[in-house]
């Protein structure tokens, strides 16, 4: 499970499971990277917003939504403006975000300025005014 998810939710999940199944001993590992479940010997993996993996069986037990945030100093994009973006993960992905709001869906062109492995790092970087 990713670090942030683990810090926010894993304690409650472990306690609930341990109370229901006291004969089972748990070993929980948190990683901010994709793991190879088979190669690394995991029995269960919790992934946040995973890519489909046809070799594994999965179940959704929680849905979340992504929110674009920025400091007030970063102007709202208009027209063809390109927004500096702070991204979690490796340097792959789209050059634009599709954002849905009260007025419908719009496409915002982005220019990645940082790829970070932790959502906490993303939060802190954006708070200090570097991108959205």
N, CA, C and O atoms as a DFTB+ gen file, in Angstrom:
528 C
 N C O
     1  1       0.847      -1.184       0.000
     2  2       0.000       0.000       0.000
     3  2       0.889       1.244       0.000
     4  3       1.959       1.234       0.609
     5  1       0.468       2.298      -0.664
     6  2       1.235       3.539      -0.657
     7  2       1.346       4.115       0.756
     8  3       0.476       3.888       1.597
     9  1       2.419       4.859       1.008
    10  2       2.679       5.414       2.336
    11  2       1.522       6.261       2.857
    12  3       1.071       6.061       3.984
    13  1       1.037       7.202       2.052
    14  2      -0.014       8.099       2.530
    15  2      -1.266       7.316       2.900
    16  3      -1.859       7.560       3.951
    17  1      -1.673       6.385       2.055
    18  2      -2.837       5.544       2.365
    19  2      -2.591       4.784       3.660
    20  3      -3.481       4.682       4.505
    21  1      -1.397       4.259       3.814
    22  2      -1.064       3.499       5.018
    23  2      -1.140       4.368       6.263
    24  3      -1.666       3.941       7.290
    25  1      -0.621       5.581       6.176
    26  2      -0.626       6.477       7.324
    27  2      -2.032       6.909       7.710
    28  3      -2.314       7.117       8.890
    29  1      -2.910       7.044       6.737
    30  2      -4.261       7.523       7.001
    31  2      -5.223       6.392       7.352
    32  3      -6.072       6.565       8.226
    33  1      -5.111       5.249       6.697
    34  2      -6.156       4.229       6.819
    35  2      -5.710       2.855       7.298
    36  3      -6.533       2.095       7.810
    37  1      -4.447       2.517       7.151
    38  2      -4.036       1.134       7.386
    39  2      -4.198       0.692       8.835
    40  3      -4.553      -0.461       9.080
    41  1      -3.951       1.565       9.794
    42  2      -4.118       1.197      11.199
    43  2      -5.526       0.720      11.501
    44  3      -5.713      -0.278      12.197
    45  1      -6.518       1.430      10.981
    46  2      -7.920       1.041      11.194
    47  2      -8.229      -0.287      10.504
    48  3      -8.922      -1.138      11.061
    49  1      -7.706      -0.457       9.284
    50  2      -7.947      -1.713       8.568
    51  2      -7.327      -2.901       9.293
    52  3      -7.952      -3.954       9.421
    53  1      -6.098      -2.728       9.767
    54  2      -5.418      -3.812      10.480
    55  2      -6.161      -4.145      11.769
    56  3      -6.367      -5.318      12.080
    57  1      -6.562      -3.126      12.518
    58  2      -7.282      -3.372      13.773
    59  2      -8.595      -4.101      13.521
    60  3      -8.916      -5.054      14.231
    61  1      -9.350      -3.672      12.532
    62  2     -10.622      -4.322      12.210
    63  2     -10.399      -5.778      11.827
    64  3     -11.117      -6.663      12.294
    65  1      -9.408      -6.028      10.979
    66  2      -9.104      -7.396      10.544
    67  2      -8.636      -8.247      11.720
    68  3      -9.094      -9.377      11.890
    69  1      -7.722      -7.709      12.537
    70  2      -7.162      -8.468      13.662
    71  2      -8.231      -8.824      14.690
    72  3      -8.184      -9.905      15.277
    73  1      -9.179      -7.946      14.914
    74  2     -10.260      -8.246      15.854
    75  2     -11.183      -9.330      15.307
    76  3     -11.700     -10.155      16.060
    77  1     -11.383      -9.321      14.005
    78  2     -12.266     -10.315      13.386
    79  2     -11.572     -11.666      13.222
    80  3     -12.218     -12.708      13.333
    81  1     -10.271     -11.658      12.961
    82  2      -9.502     -12.887      12.719
    83  2      -8.260     -12.917      13.620
    84  3      -7.144     -12.761      13.124
    85  1      -8.432     -13.113      14.926
    86  2      -7.295     -13.038      15.853
    87  2      -6.236     -14.118      15.639
    88  3      -5.108     -13.969      16.108
    89  1      -6.574     -15.193      14.945
    90  2      -5.603     -16.267      14.723
    91  2      -4.642     -15.961      13.571
    92  3      -3.671     -16.691      13.376
    93  1      -4.892     -14.906      12.814
    94  2      -4.051     -14.551      11.667
    95  2      -3.033     -13.492      12.088
    96  3      -3.387     -12.488      12.706
    97  1      -1.779     -13.725      11.751
    98  2      -0.726     -12.748      12.016
    99  2      -0.468     -11.964      10.735
   100  3      -0.249     -12.554       9.677
   101  1      -0.492     -10.643      10.828
   102  2      -0.302      -9.786       9.662
   103  2       1.112      -9.222       9.616
   104  3       1.715      -8.925      10.648
   105  1       1.620      -9.083       8.416
   106  2       2.851      -8.336       8.167
   107  2       2.518      -7.338       7.070
   108  3       2.243      -7.729       5.935
   109  1       2.540      -6.060       7.398
   110  2       2.140      -5.013       6.463
   111  2       3.377      -4.226       6.038
   112  3       4.149      -3.758       6.875
   113  1       3.549      -4.091       4.737
   114  2       4.655      -3.330       4.158
   115  2       4.063      -2.190       3.345
   116  3       3.094      -2.389       2.612
   117  1       4.633      -1.007       3.465
   118  2       4.162       0.106       2.650
   119  2       5.257       0.507       1.674
   120  3       6.435       0.568       2.028
   121  1       4.853       0.776       0.451
   122  2       5.786       1.140      -0.617
   123  2       5.164       2.235      -1.471
   124  3       3.986       2.157      -1.820
   125  1       5.932       3.235      -1.802
   126  2       5.479       4.247      -2.750
   127  2       5.985       3.912      -4.145
   128  3       6.460       4.786      -4.871
   129  1       5.882       2.657      -4.507
   130  2       6.285       2.193      -5.839
   131  2       5.405       1.007      -6.189
   132  3       4.843       0.353      -5.311
   133  1       5.295       0.744      -7.462
   134  2       4.579      -0.452      -7.881
   135  2       5.388      -1.682      -7.511
   136  3       6.600      -1.712      -7.722
   137  1       4.739      -2.688      -6.968
   138  2       5.439      -3.924      -6.619
   139  2       4.951      -5.046      -7.524
   140  3       3.816      -5.024      -8.001
   141  1       5.812      -6.019      -7.755
   142  2       5.435      -7.226      -8.481
   143  2       4.960      -8.222      -7.436
   144  3       5.761      -8.829      -6.726
   145  1       3.657      -8.377      -7.354
   146  2       3.047      -9.185      -6.307
   147  2       3.598     -10.605      -6.276
   148  3       3.890     -11.135      -5.204
   149  1       3.738     -11.215      -7.431
   150  2       4.206     -12.597      -7.518
   151  2       5.701     -12.673      -7.227
   152  3       6.137     -13.451      -6.379
   153  1       6.478     -11.861      -7.934
   154  2       7.939     -11.888      -7.800
   155  2       8.397     -11.579      -6.375
   156  3       9.360     -12.171      -5.888
   157  1       7.704     -10.652      -5.710
   158  2       8.127     -10.228      -4.376
   159  2       7.422     -10.989      -3.251
   160  3       7.686     -10.739      -2.075
   161  1       6.530     -11.914      -3.604
   162  2       5.933     -12.800      -2.615
   163  2       4.838     -12.214      -1.750
   164  3       4.666     -12.637      -0.608
   165  1       4.095     -11.251      -2.266
   166  2       2.979     -10.686      -1.498
   167  2       1.730     -11.542      -1.688
   168  3       1.466     -12.025      -2.789
   169  1       0.961     -11.729      -0.614
   170  2      -0.324     -12.425      -0.696
   171  2      -1.441     -11.472      -1.099
   172  3      -2.404     -11.880      -1.749
   173  1      -1.315     -10.211      -0.718
   174  2      -2.335      -9.205      -0.976
   175  2      -1.637      -7.876      -1.221
   176  3      -0.666      -7.542      -0.543
   177  1      -2.133      -7.123      -2.190
   178  2      -1.583      -5.803      -2.480
   179  2      -2.732      -4.817      -2.553
   180  3      -3.749      -5.091      -3.190
   181  1      -2.579      -3.672      -1.907
   182  2      -3.552      -2.582      -2.021
   183  2      -2.917      -1.535      -2.912
   184  3      -1.839      -1.021      -2.616
   185  1      -3.594      -1.220      -4.008
   186  2      -3.084      -0.228      -4.957
   187  2      -4.089       0.899      -5.083
   188  3      -5.298       0.671      -5.123
   189  1      -3.577       2.115      -5.146
   190  2      -4.419       3.288      -5.322
   191  2      -4.362       3.680      -6.791
   192  3      -3.281       3.899      -7.336
   193  1      -5.522       3.768      -7.430
   194  2      -5.629       4.113      -8.852
   195  2      -4.702       3.261      -9.719
   196  3      -3.866       3.799     -10.445
   197  1      -4.846       1.942      -9.646
   198  2      -3.930       1.063     -10.382
   199  2      -4.237       0.990     -11.869
   200  3      -5.357       1.254     -12.308
   201  1      -3.219       0.628     -12.627
   202  2      -3.425       0.257     -14.021
   203  2      -3.981      -1.160     -14.018
   204  3      -3.623      -1.961     -13.155
   205  1      -4.851      -1.480     -14.971
   206  2      -5.368      -2.854     -15.030
   207  2      -4.227      -3.848     -15.249
   208  3      -3.330      -3.604     -16.056
   209  1      -4.266      -4.945     -14.541
   210  2      -3.263      -6.002     -14.679
   211  2      -4.014      -7.292     -14.965
   212  3      -4.650      -7.863     -14.079
   213  1      -3.935      -7.742     -16.203
   214  2      -4.715      -8.908     -16.611
   215  2      -4.268     -10.192     -15.933
   216  3      -5.003     -11.179     -15.956
   217  1      -3.084     -10.208     -15.330
   218  2      -2.609     -11.427     -14.687
   219  2      -3.071     -11.548     -13.234
   220  3      -2.820     -12.565     -12.587
   221  1      -3.749     -10.511     -12.717
   222  2      -4.202     -10.527     -11.329
   223  2      -5.711     -10.332     -11.247
   224  3      -6.330      -9.783     -12.158
   225  1      -6.284     -10.786     -10.153
   226  2      -7.703     -10.567      -9.878
   227  2      -7.788      -9.492      -8.812
   228  3      -7.067      -9.547      -7.815
   229  1      -8.656      -8.518      -9.009
   230  2      -8.759      -7.434      -8.044
   231  2     -10.194      -7.085      -7.732
   232  3     -11.127      -7.492      -8.425
   233  1     -10.343      -6.324      -6.675
   234  2     -11.656      -5.849      -6.275
   235  2     -11.519      -4.401      -5.798
   236  3     -10.588      -4.064      -5.068
   237  1     -12.447      -3.564      -6.214
   238  2     -12.475      -2.181      -5.757
   239  2     -13.200      -2.159      -4.416
   240  3     -14.332      -2.630      -4.311
   241  1     -12.547      -1.610      -3.389
   242  2     -13.235      -1.488      -2.107
   243  2     -13.358      -0.035      -1.673
   244  3     -13.926       0.251      -0.619
   245  1     -12.835       0.877      -2.468
   246  2     -12.961       2.293      -2.172
   247  2     -12.733       3.073      -3.457
   248  3     -11.814       2.769      -4.218
   249  1     -13.557       4.064      -3.695
   250  2     -13.359       4.958      -4.837
   251  2     -13.053       6.343      -4.287
   252  3     -13.657       6.793      -3.313
   253  1     -12.117       6.994      -4.925
   254  2     -11.800       8.354      -4.533
   255  2     -11.834       9.239      -5.766
   256  3     -12.104       8.776      -6.874
   257  1     -11.560      10.496      -5.562
   258  2     -11.501      11.415      -6.691
   259  2     -10.234      12.237      -6.560
   260  3      -9.749      12.490      -5.457
   261  1      -9.719      12.642      -7.680
   262  2      -8.527      13.476      -7.696
   263  2      -8.951      14.930      -7.793
   264  3      -9.904      15.264      -8.497
   265  1      -8.249      15.779      -7.093
   266  2      -8.567      17.194      -7.068
   267  2      -7.315      17.967      -7.465
   268  3      -6.222      17.684      -6.975
   269  1      -7.478      18.941      -8.350
   270  2      -6.366      19.806      -8.737
   271  2      -6.342      20.981      -7.769
   272  3      -7.349      21.666      -7.591
   273  1      -5.194      21.213      -7.145
   274  2      -5.053      22.330      -6.215
   275  2      -3.837      23.160      -6.601
   276  3      -2.907      22.674      -7.243
   277  1      -3.871      24.425      -6.191
   278  2      -2.747      25.327      -6.447
   279  2      -2.832      26.473      -5.449
   280  3      -3.871      26.687      -4.824
   281  1      -1.738      27.202      -5.303
   282  2      -1.770      28.381      -4.444
   283  2      -2.561      29.475      -5.153
   284  3      -2.669      29.463      -6.379
   285  1      -3.114      30.421      -4.396
   286  2      -3.879      31.512      -5.023
   287  2      -3.052      32.337      -6.008
   288  3      -3.607      32.965      -6.909
   289  1      -1.736      32.338      -5.842
   290  2      -0.882      33.121      -6.740
   291  2      -0.835      32.562      -8.159
   292  3      -0.529      33.293      -9.101
   293  1      -1.133      31.284      -8.319
   294  2      -1.127      30.678      -9.653
   295  2      -2.445      31.030     -10.335
   296  3      -3.520      30.673      -9.855
   297  1      -2.347      31.729     -11.455
   298  2      -3.556      32.197     -12.132
   299  2      -4.345      31.049     -12.733
   300  3      -3.780      30.049     -13.175
   301  1      -5.662      31.210     -12.741
   302  2      -6.542      30.220     -13.356
   303  2      -6.258      30.202     -14.860
   304  3      -6.211      31.257     -15.493
   305  1      -6.068      29.009     -15.434
   306  2      -5.741      28.946     -16.867
   307  2      -6.908      29.396     -17.736
   308  3      -8.073      29.144     -17.429
   309  1      -6.565      30.065     -18.822
   310  2      -7.593      30.463     -19.784
   311  2      -7.047      30.245     -21.188
   312  3      -5.846      30.358     -21.431
   313  1      -7.952      29.932     -22.101
   314  2      -7.535      29.718     -23.480
   315  2      -6.556      28.578     -23.612
   316  3      -6.816      27.470     -23.142
   317  1      -5.428      28.843     -24.251
   318  2      -4.409      27.819     -24.504
   319  2      -3.276      27.849     -23.467
   320  3      -2.216      27.268     -23.696
   321  1      -3.493      28.515     -22.343
   322  2      -2.449      28.616     -21.321
   323  2      -2.029      27.230     -20.843
   324  3      -2.857      26.328     -20.718
   325  1      -0.737      27.070     -20.578
   326  2      -0.195      25.805     -20.079
   327  2       0.123      25.984     -18.598
   328  3       0.776      26.950     -18.205
   329  1      -0.340      25.052     -17.791
   330  2      -0.178      25.123     -16.340
   331  2       1.037      24.312     -15.909
   332  3       1.179      23.159     -16.314
   333  1       1.929      24.900     -15.082
   334  2       3.019      24.104     -14.523
   335  2       2.430      23.067     -13.567
   336  3       1.602      23.407     -12.721
   337  1       2.848      21.814     -13.692
   338  2       2.233      20.733     -12.923
   339  2       3.260      19.981     -12.086
   340  3       4.358      19.674     -12.550
   341  1       2.882      19.694     -10.847
   342  2       3.670      18.843      -9.964
   343  2       2.945      17.507      -9.933
   344  3       1.785      17.437      -9.527
   345  1       3.627      16.443     -10.361
   346  2       2.983      15.148     -10.531
   347  2       3.555      14.114      -9.587
   348  3       4.730      14.165      -9.224
   349  1       2.703      13.167      -9.189
   350  2       3.170      12.033      -8.403
   351  2       3.496      10.904      -9.362
   352  3       2.686      10.566     -10.225
   353  1       4.660      10.326      -9.220
   354  2       5.021       9.173     -10.030
   355  2       6.060       9.495     -11.081
   356  3       6.618      10.591     -11.134
   357  1       6.298       8.499     -11.914
   358  2       7.323       8.599     -12.955
   359  2       6.893       9.555     -14.051
   360  3       5.738       9.977     -14.103
   361  1       7.825       9.891     -14.921
   362  2       7.605      10.873     -15.965
   363  2       6.823      10.383     -17.160
   364  3       7.256      10.580     -18.295
   365  1       5.694       9.757     -16.942
   366  2       4.846       9.325     -18.048
   367  2       3.459       9.904     -17.849
   368  3       3.138      10.416     -16.777
   369  1       2.654       9.824     -18.865
   370  2       1.271      10.264     -18.720
   371  2       0.902      11.324     -19.729
   372  3       1.654      11.624     -20.657
   373  1      -0.260      11.874     -19.528
   374  2      -0.856      12.817     -20.455
   375  2      -0.220      14.198     -20.343
   376  3       0.353      14.553     -19.313
   377  1      -0.331      14.965     -21.417
   378  2       0.126      16.349     -21.417
   379  2      -1.023      17.288     -21.089
   380  3      -0.903      18.505     -21.236
   381  1      -2.141      16.718     -20.643
   382  2      -3.304      17.533     -20.291
   383  2      -4.128      16.817     -19.229
   384  3      -4.095      15.593     -19.106
   385  1      -4.863      17.612     -18.473
   386  2      -5.812      17.075     -17.495
   387  2      -7.219      17.377     -17.977
   388  3      -7.493      18.491     -18.424
   389  1      -8.107      16.408     -17.894
   390  2      -9.530      16.644     -18.122
   391  2     -10.150      16.897     -16.759
   392  3     -10.159      16.017     -15.899
   393  1     -10.669      18.105     -16.565
   394  2     -11.181      18.531     -15.267
   395  2     -12.677      18.769     -15.380
   396  3     -13.137      19.486     -16.268
   397  1     -13.436      18.159     -14.466
   398  2     -14.888      18.320     -14.455
   399  2     -15.283      19.232     -13.307
   400  3     -14.882      19.024     -12.163
   401  1     -16.069      20.238     -13.625
   402  2     -16.547      21.185     -12.623
   403  2     -17.999      21.509     -12.862
   404  3     -18.656      20.848     -13.667
   405  1     -18.518      22.516     -12.176
   406  2     -19.937      22.863     -12.310
   407  2     -20.335      23.276     -13.726
   408  3     -21.501      23.160     -14.104
   409  1     -19.365      23.757     -14.509
   410  2     -19.650      24.188     -15.879
   411  2     -19.339      23.117     -16.912
   412  3     -19.299      23.408     -18.107
   413  1     -19.117      21.879     -16.470
   414  2     -18.810      20.793     -17.391
   415  2     -17.343      20.401     -17.327
   416  3     -16.648      20.694     -16.354
   417  1     -16.884      19.731     -18.382
   418  2     -15.508      19.238     -18.435
   419  2     -14.672      20.126     -19.345
   420  3     -15.107      20.505     -20.432
   421  1     -13.476      20.450     -18.893
   422  2     -12.555      21.216     -19.734
   423  2     -11.189      20.547     -19.691
   424  3     -10.873      19.806     -18.760
   425  1     -10.397      20.818     -20.700
   426  2      -9.061      20.232     -20.814
   427  2      -8.046      21.326     -20.501
   428  3      -8.084      22.413     -21.077
   429  1      -7.130      21.014     -19.571
   430  2      -6.083      21.956     -19.179
   431  2      -4.736      21.381     -19.614
   432  3      -4.349      20.293     -19.186
   433  1      -4.033      22.115     -20.459
   434  2      -2.696      21.690     -20.888
   435  2      -1.731      21.870     -19.724
   436  3      -1.767      22.887     -19.032
   437  1      -0.863      20.871     -19.509
   438  2       0.091      20.950     -18.404
   439  2       1.526      20.818     -18.903
   440  3       1.799      20.221     -19.944
   441  1       2.426      21.397     -18.123
   442  2       3.868      21.260     -18.348
   443  2       4.458      20.751     -17.038
   444  3       4.603      21.524     -16.091
   445  1       4.800      19.468     -16.966
   446  2       5.348      18.937     -15.714
   447  2       6.636      19.659     -15.315
   448  3       7.558      19.805     -16.118
   449  1       6.680      20.105     -14.068
   450  2       7.887      20.747     -13.540
   451  2       8.555      19.870     -12.479
   452  3       9.706      20.105     -12.111
   453  1       7.827      18.851     -11.986
   454  2       8.407      17.923     -11.007
   455  2       7.607      16.628     -11.008
   456  3       6.379      16.642     -11.103
   457  1       8.315      15.515     -10.900
   458  2       7.714      14.191     -10.713
   459  2       8.204      13.699      -9.355
   460  3       9.402      13.484      -9.169
   461  1       7.291      13.522      -8.413
   462  2       7.660      13.178      -7.044
   463  2       7.044      11.846      -6.645
   464  3       5.975      11.484      -7.138
   465  1       7.703      11.117      -5.763
   466  2       7.237       9.779      -5.394
   467  2       6.219       9.777      -4.264
   468  3       5.659       8.725      -3.955
   469  1       5.962      10.910      -3.642
   470  2       5.088      10.960      -2.475
   471  2       4.051      12.068      -2.620
   472  3       4.372      13.170      -3.066
   473  1       2.814      11.778      -2.246
   474  2       1.772      12.804      -2.273
   475  2       2.045      13.911      -1.259
   476  3       1.644      15.055      -1.474
   477  1       2.715      13.591      -0.169
   478  2       3.090      14.622       0.805
   479  2       4.076      15.603       0.166
   480  3       3.967      16.812       0.373
   481  1       5.034      15.092      -0.608
   482  2       5.970      15.979      -1.314
   483  2       5.228      16.834      -2.337
   484  3       5.523      18.020      -2.484
   485  1       4.268      16.241      -3.043
   486  2       3.469      17.006      -4.009
   487  2       2.743      18.134      -3.287
   488  3       2.775      19.283      -3.727
   489  1       2.086      17.802      -2.175
   490  2       1.351      18.814      -1.403
   491  2       2.267      19.959      -0.995
   492  3       1.938      21.127      -1.203
   493  1       3.409      19.628      -0.417
   494  2       4.315      20.663       0.079
   495  2       4.877      21.517      -1.051
   496  3       5.025      22.729      -0.892
   497  1       5.189      20.906      -2.182
   498  2       5.724      21.640      -3.330
   499  2       4.687      22.614      -3.878
   500  3       5.007      23.764      -4.180
   501  1       3.445      22.152      -4.007
   502  2       2.373      23.019      -4.508
   503  2       2.087      24.141      -3.514
   504  3       1.871      25.282      -3.921
   505  1       2.083      23.835      -2.221
   506  2       1.848      24.870      -1.198
   507  2       2.864      26.005      -1.284
   508  3       2.548      27.157      -0.990
   509  1       4.083      25.667      -1.688
   510  2       5.122      26.686      -1.788
   511  2       5.101      27.420      -3.129
   512  3       5.981      28.235      -3.405
   513  1       4.093      27.131      -3.966
   514  2       3.886      27.911      -5.174
   515  2       4.436      27.337      -6.457
   516  3       4.450      28.026      -7.477
   517  1       4.894      26.088      -6.440
   518  2       5.447      25.484      -7.652
   519  2       4.371      24.641      -8.325
   520  3       4.204      23.468      -7.992
   521  1       3.654      25.217      -9.252
   522  2       2.698      24.445     -10.044
   523  2       1.398      24.108      -9.345
   524  3       1.099      24.581      -8.249
   525  1       0.633      23.261     -10.038
   526  2      -0.673      22.811      -9.542
   527  2      -0.627      21.312      -9.379
   528  3      -1.617      20.705      -8.971
